[in-house]
mmCIF file of C-alpha atoms in Angstrom:
data_model
loop_
_atom_site.group_PDB
_atom_site.id
_atom_site.type_symbol
_atom_site.label_atom_id
_atom_site.label_comp_id
_atom_site.label_asym_id
_atom_site.label_seq_id
_atom_site.Cartn_x
_atom_site.Cartn_y
_atom_site.Cartn_z
ATOM 1 C CA MET A 1 36.627 -54.573 17.953
ATOM 2 C CA MET A 2 33.496 -55.811 19.607
ATOM 3 C CA GLY A 3 33.794 -55.668 23.620
ATOM 4 C CA GLU A 4 36.113 -52.536 23.594
ATOM 5 C CA SER A 5 34.490 -49.237 24.814
ATOM 6 C CA CYS A 6 32.883 -46.901 22.559
ATOM 7 C CA PRO A 7 33.431 -43.582 24.524
ATOM 8 C CA GLU A 8 31.372 -41.156 22.718
ATOM 9 C CA LYS A 9 28.274 -43.130 22.530
ATOM 10 C CA GLY A 10 28.920 -44.590 25.984
ATOM 11 C CA GLN A 11 29.703 -41.216 27.665
ATOM 12 C CA VAL A 12 26.626 -39.573 26.190
ATOM 13 C CA MET A 13 24.255 -42.278 27.253
ATOM 14 C CA GLN A 14 25.868 -42.812 31.031
ATOM 15 C CA GLU A 15 25.834 -38.994 31.358
ATOM 16 C CA SER A 16 21.967 -38.831 30.310
ATOM 17 C CA VAL A 17 21.153 -41.813 32.646
ATOM 18 C CA LYS A 18 23.113 -39.952 35.605
ATOM 19 C CA ARG A 19 21.045 -36.815 35.099
ATOM 20 C CA SER A 20 17.859 -38.893 34.947
ATOM 21 C CA GLN A 21 18.718 -40.692 38.262
ATOM 22 C CA ALA A 22 19.528 -37.519 39.868
ATOM 23 C CA VAL A 23 16.343 -36.075 39.007
ATOM 24 C CA TRP A 24 14.520 -38.814 40.271
ATOM 25 C CA ALA A 25 16.358 -38.984 43.457
ATOM 26 C CA ALA A 26 15.578 -35.330 44.019
ATOM 27 C CA GLU A 27 11.884 -35.634 43.326
ATOM 28 C CA ALA A 28 11.661 -38.828 45.218
ATOM 29 C CA PRO A 29 9.457 -38.671 48.489
ATOM 30 C CA ALA A 30 11.171 -38.894 51.846
ATOM 31 C CA ALA A 31 11.203 -42.365 53.380
ATOM 32 C CA ASN A 32 9.633 -41.422 56.401
ATOM 33 C CA GLY A 33 11.243 -44.284 58.387
ATOM 34 C CA GLY A 34 9.793 -46.925 56.084
ATOM 35 C CA ALA A 35 13.154 -48.389 55.035
ATOM 36 C CA GLY A 36 12.239 -51.713 56.975
ATOM 37 C CA ALA A 37 9.008 -51.780 55.593
ATOM 38 C CA PHE A 38 10.164 -54.587 52.998
ATOM 39 C CA SER A 39 13.030 -56.019 55.237
ATOM 40 C CA GLU A 40 11.849 -59.507 54.691
ATOM 41 C CA LEU A 41 12.150 -58.928 50.892
ATOM 42 C CA ALA A 42 15.568 -57.494 51.222
ATOM 43 C CA GLY A 43 16.553 -60.644 53.088
ATOM 44 C CA GLU A 44 15.311 -62.766 50.187
ATOM 45 C CA LEU A 45 17.094 -60.753 47.632
ATOM 46 C CA ALA A 46 20.108 -61.341 49.521
ATOM 47 C CA GLN A 47 19.669 -65.156 49.266
ATOM 48 C CA LEU A 48 18.997 -65.170 45.777
ATOM 49 C CA ASP A 49 22.462 -63.169 45.557
ATOM 50 C CA GLU A 50 24.117 -65.811 47.239
ATOM 51 C CA ARG A 51 22.623 -68.452 45.152
ATOM 52 C CA GLY A 52 23.769 -66.642 41.849
ATOM 53 C CA LEU A 53 20.198 -66.160 41.243
ATOM 54 C CA LEU A 54 19.763 -62.461 41.352
ATOM 55 C CA ARG A 55 18.660 -61.168 38.012
ATOM 56 C CA ALA A 56 20.073 -57.715 36.778
ATOM 57 C CA ARG A 57 19.347 -55.328 33.594
ATOM 58 C CA ARG A 58 21.886 -54.324 31.316
ATOM 59 C CA LEU A 59 21.460 -50.907 29.438
ATOM 60 C CA LEU A 60 20.824 -51.032 25.815
ATOM 61 C CA GLU A 61 22.303 -47.937 24.023
ATOM 62 C CA SER A 62 21.764 -48.824 20.669
ATOM 63 C CA PRO A 63 19.134 -50.435 18.425
ATOM 64 C CA GLN A 64 18.470 -53.990 18.478
ATOM 65 C CA LYS A 65 20.826 -55.433 16.134
ATOM 66 C CA ALA A 66 23.415 -58.327 15.833
ATOM 67 C CA ARG A 67 25.963 -55.603 17.145
ATOM 68 C CA VAL A 68 24.826 -53.621 19.934
ATOM 69 C CA ALA A 69 26.232 -51.050 22.433
ATOM 70 C CA VAL A 70 25.431 -52.000 26.103
ATOM 71 C CA ASP A 71 26.594 -50.206 29.217
ATOM 72 C CA GLY A 72 29.127 -48.135 27.244
ATOM 73 C CA ARG A 73 30.703 -51.179 25.310
ATOM 74 C CA GLU A 74 30.020 -52.666 21.885
ATOM 75 C CA TYR A 75 29.216 -56.415 21.657
ATOM 76 C CA VAL A 76 28.083 -59.194 19.040
ATOM 77 C CA ALA A 77 24.617 -60.001 20.670
ATOM 78 C CA PHE A 78 23.432 -63.756 20.752
ATOM 79 C CA CYS A 79 20.452 -62.780 23.367
ATOM 80 C CA SER A 80 17.622 -61.347 21.500
ATOM 81 C CA ASN A 81 14.773 -62.773 19.793
ATOM 82 C CA ASP A 82 15.140 -60.771 16.714
ATOM 83 C CA TYR A 83 15.308 -63.956 14.600
ATOM 84 C CA LEU A 84 15.164 -62.129 11.199
ATOM 85 C CA GLY A 85 16.864 -59.148 12.182
ATOM 86 C CA LEU A 86 13.825 -56.878 11.539
ATOM 87 C CA ALA A 87 13.804 -54.832 14.795
ATOM 88 C CA ALA A 88 15.962 -51.804 13.349
ATOM 89 C CA ASP A 89 15.046 -52.776 9.559
ATOM 90 C CA PRO A 90 14.734 -49.361 7.970
ATOM 91 C CA ALA A 91 11.666 -50.229 6.131
ATOM 92 C CA LEU A 92 9.759 -50.982 9.203
ATOM 93 C CA ILE A 93 11.249 -47.689 10.745
ATOM 94 C CA GLU A 94 9.657 -45.621 7.617
ATOM 95 C CA ALA A 95 6.435 -47.681 8.167
ATOM 96 C CA ALA A 96 6.363 -46.653 11.819
ATOM 97 C CA ARG A 97 6.921 -42.886 10.932
ATOM 98 C CA LEU A 98 4.336 -42.847 8.399
ATOM 99 C CA GLY A 99 1.823 -44.882 10.734
ATOM 100 C CA ALA A 100 2.458 -42.202 13.208
ATOM 101 C CA ALA A 101 1.840 -39.373 10.984
ATOM 102 C CA ARG A 102 -1.146 -40.776 9.860
ATOM 103 C CA HIS A 103 -2.722 -42.290 13.186
ATOM 104 C CA GLY A 104 -0.805 -40.595 15.687
ATOM 105 C CA VAL A 105 1.085 -42.245 18.498
ATOM 106 C CA GLY A 106 -1.184 -43.691 21.320
ATOM 107 C CA ALA A 107 -4.512 -45.556 20.597
ATOM 108 C CA GLY A 108 -5.883 -43.523 23.463
ATOM 109 C CA ALA A 109 -8.730 -46.352 24.267
ATOM 110 C CA SER A 110 -9.383 -50.008 24.493
ATOM 111 C CA HIS A 111 -10.494 -51.665 21.033
ATOM 112 C CA LEU A 112 -13.911 -52.175 22.256
ATOM 113 C CA ILE A 113 -14.357 -48.429 23.227
ATOM 114 C CA LEU A 114 -12.514 -46.245 20.431
ATOM 115 C CA GLY A 115 -9.116 -47.627 20.259
ATOM 116 C CA HIS A 116 -9.557 -50.302 17.233
ATOM 117 C CA SER A 117 -7.862 -48.097 14.195
ATOM 118 C CA ALA A 118 -7.967 -48.855 10.716
ATOM 119 C CA ALA A 119 -4.291 -50.018 10.848
ATOM 120 C CA HIS A 120 -5.250 -52.734 13.420
ATOM 121 C CA HIS A 121 -8.077 -53.895 11.400
ATOM 122 C CA GLU A 122 -6.005 -54.114 8.419
ATOM 123 C CA LEU A 123 -3.345 -56.095 10.140
ATOM 124 C CA GLU A 124 -5.747 -58.462 11.791
ATOM 125 C CA ALA A 125 -7.085 -59.082 8.183
ATOM 126 C CA ARG A 126 -3.713 -59.724 6.843
ATOM 127 C CA LEU A 127 -2.634 -62.134 9.830
ATOM 128 C CA ALA A 128 -5.620 -64.103 9.106
ATOM 129 C CA ALA A 129 -5.096 -64.399 5.373
ATOM 130 C CA LEU A 130 -1.414 -65.245 6.152
ATOM 131 C CA MET A 131 -2.201 -68.130 8.486
ATOM 132 C CA GLY A 132 -4.972 -69.365 6.453
ATOM 133 C CA ARG A 133 -7.557 -68.944 9.378
ATOM 134 C CA PRO A 134 -11.357 -66.997 9.232
ATOM 135 C CA ARG A 135 -10.272 -64.440 12.048
ATOM 136 C CA ALA A 136 -7.180 -63.078 13.765
ATOM 137 C CA LEU A 137 -7.244 -60.902 17.056
ATOM 138 C CA LEU A 138 -4.478 -58.650 18.235
ATOM 139 C CA PHE A 139 -3.303 -58.410 21.611
ATOM 140 C CA SER A 140 -0.886 -56.068 23.468
ATOM 141 C CA THR A 141 1.342 -59.139 24.289
ATOM 142 C CA GLY A 142 2.007 -62.864 23.887
ATOM 143 C CA TYR A 143 1.577 -63.078 27.711
ATOM 144 C CA MET A 144 -1.811 -61.250 27.841
ATOM 145 C CA ALA A 145 -2.996 -63.501 24.701
ATOM 146 C CA ASN A 146 -2.470 -66.510 26.572
ATOM 147 C CA LEU A 147 -4.085 -65.405 29.572
ATOM 148 C CA GLY A 148 -7.006 -64.080 27.652
ATOM 149 C CA ALA A 149 -7.439 -67.117 25.235
ATOM 150 C CA VAL A 150 -7.230 -69.706 28.065
ATOM 151 C CA THR A 151 -9.199 -67.993 30.747
ATOM 152 C CA ALA A 152 -12.241 -67.341 27.946
ATOM 153 C CA LEU A 153 -11.994 -70.793 26.648
ATOM 154 C CA VAL A 154 -12.273 -72.959 29.722
ATOM 155 C CA GLY A 155 -13.208 -72.488 33.424
ATOM 156 C CA ARG A 156 -14.485 -74.296 36.077
ATOM 157 C CA GLY A 157 -15.816 -77.735 35.448
ATOM 158 C CA ASP A 158 -13.136 -77.891 32.245
ATOM 159 C CA ALA A 159 -9.926 -79.765 32.014
ATOM 160 C CA ILE A 160 -6.485 -78.227 30.763
ATOM 161 C CA PHE A 161 -3.436 -80.676 29.870
ATOM 162 C CA ALA A 162 -0.305 -78.806 29.578
ATOM 163 C CA ASP A 163 3.340 -80.115 28.459
ATOM 164 C CA ARG A 164 5.633 -79.682 31.823
ATOM 165 C CA LEU A 165 7.938 -77.343 29.964
ATOM 166 C CA ASN A 166 5.645 -74.631 29.024
ATOM 167 C CA HIS A 167 6.137 -70.865 28.943
ATOM 168 C CA ALA A 168 5.119 -69.179 32.130
ATOM 169 C CA SER A 169 2.195 -67.277 30.616
ATOM 170 C CA LEU A 170 0.670 -70.749 29.669
ATOM 171 C CA ASN A 171 1.237 -72.020 33.280
ATOM 172 C CA ASP A 172 -0.398 -68.866 34.715
ATOM 173 C CA ALA A 173 -3.383 -68.855 32.481
ATOM 174 C CA ALA A 174 -4.019 -72.404 33.345
ATOM 175 C CA LEU A 175 -4.122 -71.547 36.960
ATOM 176 C CA LEU A 176 -6.203 -68.421 36.614
ATOM 177 C CA SER A 177 -8.689 -70.417 34.441
ATOM 178 C CA ARG A 178 -9.823 -72.266 37.486
ATOM 179 C CA ALA A 179 -10.146 -75.404 35.160
ATOM 180 C CA THR A 180 -8.658 -78.762 36.341
ATOM 181 C CA LEU A 181 -4.943 -78.807 35.297
ATOM 182 C CA ARG A 182 -3.089 -81.932 34.342
ATOM 183 C CA ARG A 183 0.639 -81.820 33.441
ATOM 184 C CA TYR A 184 2.212 -84.444 31.149
ATOM 185 C CA GLY A 185 5.895 -85.119 30.485
ATOM 186 C CA HIS A 186 7.641 -83.139 27.927
ATOM 187 C CA GLY A 187 6.389 -84.147 24.418
ATOM 188 C CA ASP A 188 5.022 -87.295 26.089
ATOM 189 C CA VAL A 189 1.984 -88.104 23.550
ATOM 190 C CA ALA A 190 1.265 -91.464 24.967
ATOM 191 C CA ALA A 191 0.664 -89.690 28.613
ATOM 192 C CA LEU A 192 -1.473 -87.013 26.979
ATOM 193 C CA GLU A 193 -3.406 -89.530 25.630
ATOM 194 C CA ARG A 194 -4.189 -91.635 28.721
ATOM 195 C CA MET A 195 -5.012 -88.251 30.439
ATOM 196 C CA LEU A 196 -7.597 -87.457 27.740
ATOM 197 C CA ALA A 197 -9.281 -90.559 27.821
ATOM 198 C CA ALA A 198 -9.625 -90.628 31.314
ATOM 199 C CA SER A 199 -10.961 -87.134 31.542
ATOM 200 C CA ALA A 200 -14.613 -86.019 32.365
ATOM 201 C CA GLY A 201 -13.976 -82.510 31.710
ATOM 202 C CA ARG A 202 -17.024 -80.646 30.006
ATOM 203 C CA ARG A 203 -14.484 -78.841 27.834
ATOM 204 C CA LYS A 204 -10.837 -79.969 27.082
ATOM 205 C CA LEU A 205 -7.851 -77.707 26.193
ATOM 206 C CA VAL A 206 -4.357 -78.941 25.632
ATOM 207 C CA LEU A 207 -1.755 -76.109 25.782
ATOM 208 C CA THR A 208 1.769 -76.257 24.380
ATOM 209 C CA ASP A 209 4.578 -74.144 23.394
ATOM 210 C CA ALA A 210 5.308 -75.100 19.434
ATOM 211 C CA VAL A 211 9.048 -73.920 19.914
ATOM 212 C CA PHE A 212 10.064 -74.449 23.515
ATOM 213 C CA SER A 213 11.852 -71.147 24.616
ATOM 214 C CA MET A 214 14.614 -72.544 26.794
ATOM 215 C CA ASP A 215 15.173 -76.029 24.880
ATOM 216 C CA GLY A 216 14.829 -74.773 21.285
ATOM 217 C CA ASP A 217 12.782 -78.181 20.510
ATOM 218 C CA ILE A 218 9.629 -78.298 18.518
ATOM 219 C CA ALA A 219 6.402 -79.870 19.931
ATOM 220 C CA PRO A 220 4.962 -82.982 18.157
ATOM 221 C CA VAL A 221 2.181 -80.835 16.611
ATOM 222 C CA PRO A 222 0.678 -83.472 14.211
ATOM 223 C CA ASP A 223 0.103 -86.083 16.860
ATOM 224 C CA LEU A 224 -1.272 -83.469 19.430
ATOM 225 C CA ILE A 225 -4.003 -82.518 16.496
ATOM 226 C CA ALA A 226 -4.441 -86.089 15.856
ATOM 227 C CA LEU A 227 -5.373 -86.699 19.648
ATOM 228 C CA CYS A 228 -7.463 -83.482 20.000
ATOM 229 C CA GLU A 229 -9.515 -84.660 17.121
ATOM 230 C CA ARG A 230 -10.022 -87.964 18.530
ATOM 231 C CA TYR A 231 -10.942 -87.030 22.000
ATOM 232 C CA GLY A 232 -12.883 -83.775 21.425
ATOM 233 C CA ALA A 233 -10.332 -81.343 22.703
ATOM 234 C CA TRP A 234 -9.102 -78.035 21.528
ATOM 235 C CA LEU A 235 -5.170 -77.220 21.040
ATOM 236 C CA LEU A 236 -3.832 -73.882 21.902
ATOM 237 C CA LEU A 237 -0.395 -73.499 20.226
ATOM 238 C CA ASP A 238 2.177 -70.795 21.364
ATOM 239 C CA ASP A 239 4.155 -70.266 18.509
ATOM 240 C CA ALA A 240 6.050 -67.323 19.798
ATOM 241 C CA HIS A 241 9.245 -68.591 18.540
ATOM 242 C CA GLY A 242 8.169 -70.227 15.528
ATOM 243 C CA PHE A 243 6.429 -67.639 13.618
ATOM 244 C CA GLY A 244 8.329 -66.012 10.973
ATOM 245 C CA VAL A 245 11.037 -68.692 11.147
ATOM 246 C CA LEU A 246 9.359 -72.005 10.634
ATOM 247 C CA GLY A 247 7.798 -72.916 7.277
ATOM 248 C CA ALA A 248 8.633 -72.073 3.701
ATOM 249 C CA GLY A 249 6.744 -68.875 3.936
ATOM 250 C CA GLY A 250 7.454 -68.184 7.691
ATOM 251 C CA ARG A 251 3.979 -69.205 8.895
ATOM 252 C CA GLY A 252 5.105 -71.048 11.645
ATOM 253 C CA VAL A 253 4.727 -74.565 13.139
ATOM 254 C CA LEU A 254 1.746 -75.327 11.167
ATOM 255 C CA GLU A 255 3.323 -74.699 7.945
ATOM 256 C CA HIS A 256 6.426 -76.475 9.125
ATOM 257 C CA PHE A 257 4.466 -79.814 9.558
ATOM 258 C CA ALA A 258 1.792 -78.966 7.006
ATOM 259 C CA ALA A 259 -0.706 -79.477 9.544
ATOM 260 C CA ALA A 260 -4.130 -78.074 10.014
ATOM 261 C CA SER A 261 -7.349 -78.647 12.164
ATOM 262 C CA PRO A 262 -10.247 -76.239 13.155
ATOM 263 C CA ARG A 263 -9.533 -77.436 16.558
ATOM 264 C CA VAL A 264 -6.240 -75.366 16.850
ATOM 265 C CA VAL A 265 -6.213 -71.867 18.454
ATOM 266 C CA TYR A 266 -3.170 -70.407 17.212
ATOM 267 C CA MET A 267 -1.080 -67.771 19.133
ATOM 268 C CA ALA A 268 2.172 -65.974 17.965
ATOM 269 C CA THR A 269 3.875 -62.927 19.135
ATOM 270 C CA LEU A 270 4.822 -60.040 16.770
ATOM 271 C CA GLY A 271 7.914 -58.757 19.003
ATOM 272 C CA LYS A 272 10.425 -61.673 17.885
ATOM 273 C CA ALA A 273 10.694 -62.724 14.437
ATOM 274 C CA ALA A 274 8.319 -60.142 13.242
ATOM 275 C CA GLY A 275 10.524 -57.275 14.818
ATOM 276 C CA VAL A 276 7.862 -55.203 16.145
ATOM 277 C CA PHE A 277 5.521 -55.460 19.379
ATOM 278 C CA GLY A 278 2.214 -57.459 20.223
ATOM 279 C CA ALA A 279 0.855 -60.709 19.640
ATOM 280 C CA PHE A 280 -2.216 -62.374 17.826
ATOM 281 C CA VAL A 281 -4.520 -65.290 18.060
ATOM 282 C CA ALA A 282 -5.668 -66.739 14.824
ATOM 283 C CA GLY A 283 -8.585 -69.314 14.613
ATOM 284 C CA GLU A 284 -12.214 -70.392 13.707
ATOM 285 C CA ARG A 285 -14.714 -67.365 13.664
ATOM 286 C CA ASP A 286 -16.641 -68.375 16.424
ATOM 287 C CA ALA A 287 -13.446 -68.952 18.615
ATOM 288 C CA VAL A 288 -12.081 -65.299 17.819
ATOM 289 C CA ASP A 289 -15.424 -63.618 18.128
ATOM 290 C CA TRP A 290 -15.876 -65.185 21.717
ATOM 291 C CA LEU A 291 -12.251 -63.846 22.514
ATOM 292 C CA VAL A 292 -13.514 -60.466 21.850
ATOM 293 C CA GLN A 293 -16.513 -60.978 24.228
ATOM 294 C CA ARG A 294 -14.670 -62.841 27.055
ATOM 295 C CA ALA A 295 -10.870 -62.342 26.830
ATOM 296 C CA ARG A 296 -10.268 -59.937 29.704
ATOM 297 C CA PRO A 297 -6.952 -58.902 28.810
ATOM 298 C CA TYR A 298 -8.075 -57.758 25.439
ATOM 299 C CA ILE A 299 -11.207 -56.008 26.714
ATOM 300 C CA TYR A 300 -9.639 -54.178 29.654
ATOM 301 C CA THR A 301 -6.601 -52.591 28.301
ATOM 302 C CA THR A 302 -5.636 -49.772 25.796
ATOM 303 C CA ALA A 303 -5.114 -50.914 22.248
ATOM 304 C CA THR A 304 -1.447 -51.026 21.175
ATOM 305 C CA PRO A 305 -0.342 -47.757 19.417
ATOM 306 C CA PRO A 306 -1.601 -47.995 15.714
ATOM 307 C CA MET A 307 1.820 -46.935 14.520
ATOM 308 C CA LEU A 308 3.136 -50.175 15.494
ATOM 309 C CA ALA A 309 0.275 -51.743 13.482
ATOM 310 C CA ALA A 310 1.377 -50.005 10.359
ATOM 311 C CA ALA A 311 5.040 -51.451 11.006
ATOM 312 C CA LEU A 312 3.613 -55.025 11.412
ATOM 313 C CA ILE A 313 1.960 -54.754 8.038
ATOM 314 C CA GLU A 314 5.166 -53.919 6.363
ATOM 315 C CA SER A 315 6.813 -56.682 8.482
ATOM 316 C CA LEU A 316 4.482 -59.440 7.383
ATOM 317 C CA ASP A 317 5.413 -58.610 3.658
ATOM 318 C CA LEU A 318 9.070 -59.091 4.766
ATOM 319 C CA ILE A 319 8.449 -62.226 6.414
ATOM 320 C CA ARG A 320 6.215 -63.418 3.612
ATOM 321 C CA ASN A 321 9.319 -62.710 1.248
ATOM 322 C CA GLY A 322 12.092 -63.840 3.691
ATOM 323 C CA ALA A 323 13.036 -66.980 2.245
ATOM 324 C CA ALA A 324 16.796 -65.852 1.905
ATOM 325 C CA ARG A 325 16.690 -64.592 5.720
ATOM 326 C CA ARG A 326 15.293 -68.026 6.641
ATOM 327 C CA GLY A 327 17.818 -69.839 4.716
ATOM 328 C CA HIS A 328 20.834 -67.769 6.154
ATOM 329 C CA LEU A 329 19.303 -68.500 9.558
ATOM 330 C CA ARG A 330 19.470 -72.291 9.067
ATOM 331 C CA ALA A 331 23.059 -72.045 7.803
ATOM 332 C CA LEU A 332 24.000 -70.198 11.013
ATOM 333 C CA ILE A 333 22.104 -72.923 13.043
ATOM 334 C CA ALA A 334 23.934 -75.808 11.291
ATOM 335 C CA ARG A 335 27.484 -73.988 11.490
ATOM 336 C CA LEU A 336 27.207 -73.469 15.113
ATOM 337 C CA ARG A 337 26.310 -76.996 15.841
ATOM 338 C CA GLU A 338 29.225 -78.118 13.534
ATOM 339 C CA ARG A 339 31.807 -75.793 15.214
ATOM 340 C CA VAL A 340 30.872 -76.351 19.020
ATOM 341 C CA ARG A 341 32.996 -79.137 20.309
ATOM 342 C CA VAL A 342 32.514 -79.416 24.137
ATOM 343 C CA ALA A 343 33.174 -82.476 26.322
ATOM 344 C CA HIS A 344 31.643 -81.255 29.763
ATOM 345 C CA TRP A 345 29.061 -78.867 28.573
ATOM 346 C CA SER A 346 26.187 -80.053 26.423
ATOM 347 C CA LEU A 347 24.430 -78.536 23.175
ATOM 348 C CA MET A 348 20.847 -79.614 23.359
ATOM 349 C CA PRO A 349 19.243 -80.934 20.276
ATOM 350 C CA SER A 350 17.510 -78.093 18.451
ATOM 351 C CA HIS A 351 17.126 -77.000 14.741
ATOM 352 C CA THR A 352 15.871 -73.475 15.421
ATOM 353 C CA PRO A 353 17.386 -70.268 16.401
ATOM 354 C CA ILE A 354 17.280 -71.146 20.095
ATOM 355 C CA GLN A 355 20.416 -72.982 20.782
ATOM 356 C CA PRO A 356 20.773 -74.007 24.668
ATOM 357 C CA LEU A 357 24.351 -74.819 25.910
ATOM 358 C CA VAL A 358 23.655 -76.610 29.258
ATOM 359 C CA ILE A 359 26.496 -75.648 31.855
ATOM 360 C CA GLY A 360 25.097 -77.098 35.036
ATOM 361 C CA GLY A 361 25.388 -75.004 37.839
ATOM 362 C CA ALA A 362 24.004 -71.243 38.181
ATOM 363 C CA ARG A 363 27.093 -69.840 39.200
ATOM 364 C CA GLU A 364 29.253 -71.499 36.499
ATOM 365 C CA ALA A 365 26.653 -70.625 33.880
ATOM 366 C CA VAL A 366 26.953 -66.863 34.933
ATOM 367 C CA ALA A 367 30.869 -67.131 35.002
ATOM 368 C CA VAL A 368 30.840 -68.616 31.681
ATOM 369 C CA SER A 369 28.692 -65.610 30.149
ATOM 370 C CA GLN A 370 30.653 -63.031 31.990
ATOM 371 C CA GLN A 371 33.939 -64.446 30.349
ATOM 372 C CA LEU A 372 32.252 -64.336 26.842
ATOM 373 C CA ALA A 373 31.070 -60.795 27.641
ATOM 374 C CA GLY A 374 34.801 -60.203 28.269
ATOM 375 C CA ARG A 375 35.582 -61.393 24.589
ATOM 376 C CA GLY A 376 32.976 -59.222 23.207
ATOM 377 C CA PHE A 377 29.801 -61.616 23.109
ATOM 378 C CA LEU A 378 26.774 -61.123 24.787
ATOM 379 C CA VAL A 379 25.039 -64.587 25.728
ATOM 380 C CA PRO A 380 22.681 -64.698 28.631
ATOM 381 C CA ALA A 381 22.777 -67.247 31.433
ATOM 382 C CA ILE A 382 19.413 -68.704 32.145
ATOM 383 C CA ARG A 383 19.223 -70.127 35.539
ATOM 384 C CA PRO A 384 16.469 -71.700 38.082
ATOM 385 C CA PRO A 385 13.435 -71.273 38.298
ATOM 386 C CA THR A 386 13.320 -70.521 34.892
ATOM 387 C CA VAL A 387 15.073 -74.059 34.182
ATOM 388 C CA PRO A 388 15.406 -76.890 36.395
ATOM 389 C CA GLU A 389 18.022 -76.982 39.200
ATOM 390 C CA GLY A 390 21.387 -78.465 37.776
ATOM 391 C CA THR A 391 20.577 -77.332 34.162
ATOM 392 C CA ALA A 392 21.624 -73.767 34.140
ATOM 393 C CA ARG A 393 22.506 -72.822 30.580
ATOM 394 C CA LEU A 394 23.602 -70.541 28.079
ATOM 395 C CA ARG A 395 20.769 -69.522 25.774
ATOM 396 C CA ILE A 396 22.254 -68.803 22.258
ATOM 397 C CA SER A 397 19.792 -66.928 20.130
ATOM 398 C CA LEU A 398 20.710 -66.745 16.434
ATOM 399 C CA SER A 399 19.680 -63.993 13.923
ATOM 400 C CA ALA A 400 19.606 -63.781 10.464
ATOM 401 C CA ALA A 401 21.548 -60.350 11.232
ATOM 402 C CA HIS A 402 24.614 -62.369 12.322
ATOM 403 C CA SER A 403 27.326 -63.437 10.068
ATOM 404 C CA ILE A 404 28.887 -66.939 9.393
ATOM 405 C CA GLU A 405 32.149 -65.199 10.867
ATOM 406 C CA ASP A 406 30.096 -64.037 14.102
ATOM 407 C CA VAL A 407 29.070 -67.702 14.632
ATOM 408 C CA GLU A 408 32.509 -69.195 14.199
ATOM 409 C CA ARG A 409 33.988 -66.854 16.705
ATOM 410 C CA LEU A 410 31.493 -67.669 19.418
ATOM 411 C CA ALA A 411 31.964 -71.259 18.820
ATOM 412 C CA ALA A 412 35.737 -70.776 19.051
ATOM 413 C CA ALA A 413 35.421 -68.751 22.247
ATOM 414 C CA LEU A 414 32.986 -71.334 23.654
ATOM 415 C CA ASN A 415 35.453 -74.199 23.034
ATOM 416 C CA GLU A 416 38.518 -72.438 24.599
ATOM 417 C CA LEU A 417 36.537 -71.438 27.570
ATOM 418 C CA GLU A 418 35.724 -74.963 28.072
ATOM 419 C CA ARG A 419 39.096 -76.374 27.737
ATOM 420 C CA VAL A 420 40.482 -73.557 30.119
ATOM 421 C CA GLY A 421 38.000 -74.471 32.671
ATOM 422 C CA GLU A 422 38.904 -78.404 32.842
#
C-alpha cells in the first residue's frame, strides 16, 4: 500500500543519512560564540513558521517516478515536473552510462574555454532542428538561461514588458538587465499593446511564461507575436512546462499554436518533460551568436556534464516519438478534471499537466497536503510569496507515468477531504 512504511529501503537510507550527519557534525568548526550572528534571521524564520510559510525539504530515497520512496515511506507522487515519465527511463540511464564512458563525468571547463564537448555540440544541433530554428544554445538551468538571454538582449535605455504572473527567473532577469520594466495584467493583450505603443525604448522585449507554472494556463502566444511584429519588439517565451508536452511532436507552445516568428527567442528546460537537466535557447543565428558573446551565465560557468547531453540526445528521440505518452497524459488530465468535485475549493482552468486546486489559506493548504500524505499521496502546498495571499493551493502535477487508477484515487481522496472539512 502507498503511504505505508518500506522498512528495508527506508532504514538503510535513514541510517546512511544519520552517519553523514554525524560526520558533518564532527567535522564542523566550533561556533566560537557566533551563535547570535544571525539572530535577526532566526527571528524572521520563526515568523515564517508562525504564518505557515516555512519551507522544508523531503528526502527522496528512490528514482523520480510516479511511485516514490520518501522519508522511509512509499507514495504516489503528484509533485514532480517529470511530465513524460522519462526521469528514470532505462533508455536514458543507458545513454548516460555510455556518455560517461565516452566523455567522462565532469566537463571541467566553461563552454568557451574547453568544456564544449562533441555531445554538447550534437545536442545543440538536434535541438535547433527539432525546433526549426537556425541555432540553439545550451545553458545549465532555465533560471540561468533566462538571466543570460534577457540581460544580454536589453539594458539601460531599453524596455521590458512582462506578464505579472511570470516565473521568478524572468522577474529577476528583468531587474538585473537595468532596462525599464513594465508589467501588464496576466494575459492582458490590450494592456500590453498600450504599453508598447507608448514606449520610447530603444529595444523592446516582451517576456512571458508559455505555460504558467502555478496556474497551468497557456499564454496567448499568437496575439503576443502579432503585437511584437507590429511594434518591432522581441518576444522571449519561457516554455519550461510546455516543451515535450504541447504540440503533436512535443515541440511545445509554438507547435501547439502553429505559430512562428523570427522575433521569438525560445527558451525551454531539459529537466522536466525531457527528464534530464539543463535548458536551451533557440532562435535566429544573430540572436544566439550574441548570447555566446554576452550571456554571462553561459560564459562564466562550467559546462554541464557531457554525459547528460548524451542522455538528452536519446530523450529528444523519445519526445519526438512520444505521441502515446502525450495522449495518455491528456487522458489523465481529462479524468482528473472530470472526477474532482469540490464546492469550497477551486480547480483552476488548465488543460496542461499542471492542475492547481486553490484552497485559500496557507495553513489550510498545508493541512490538506499533509492529510493527502497520510493517505499515500504527495501533493505540494504552494503558498505566498510564490502565489498571492489568499490563493494558497495544491499544485497537482500529472505524469504519463501515472495510471488512470492513480488519478481516480487522488480525486476520490480530495473529494472526501473537502466534505470532511465542511
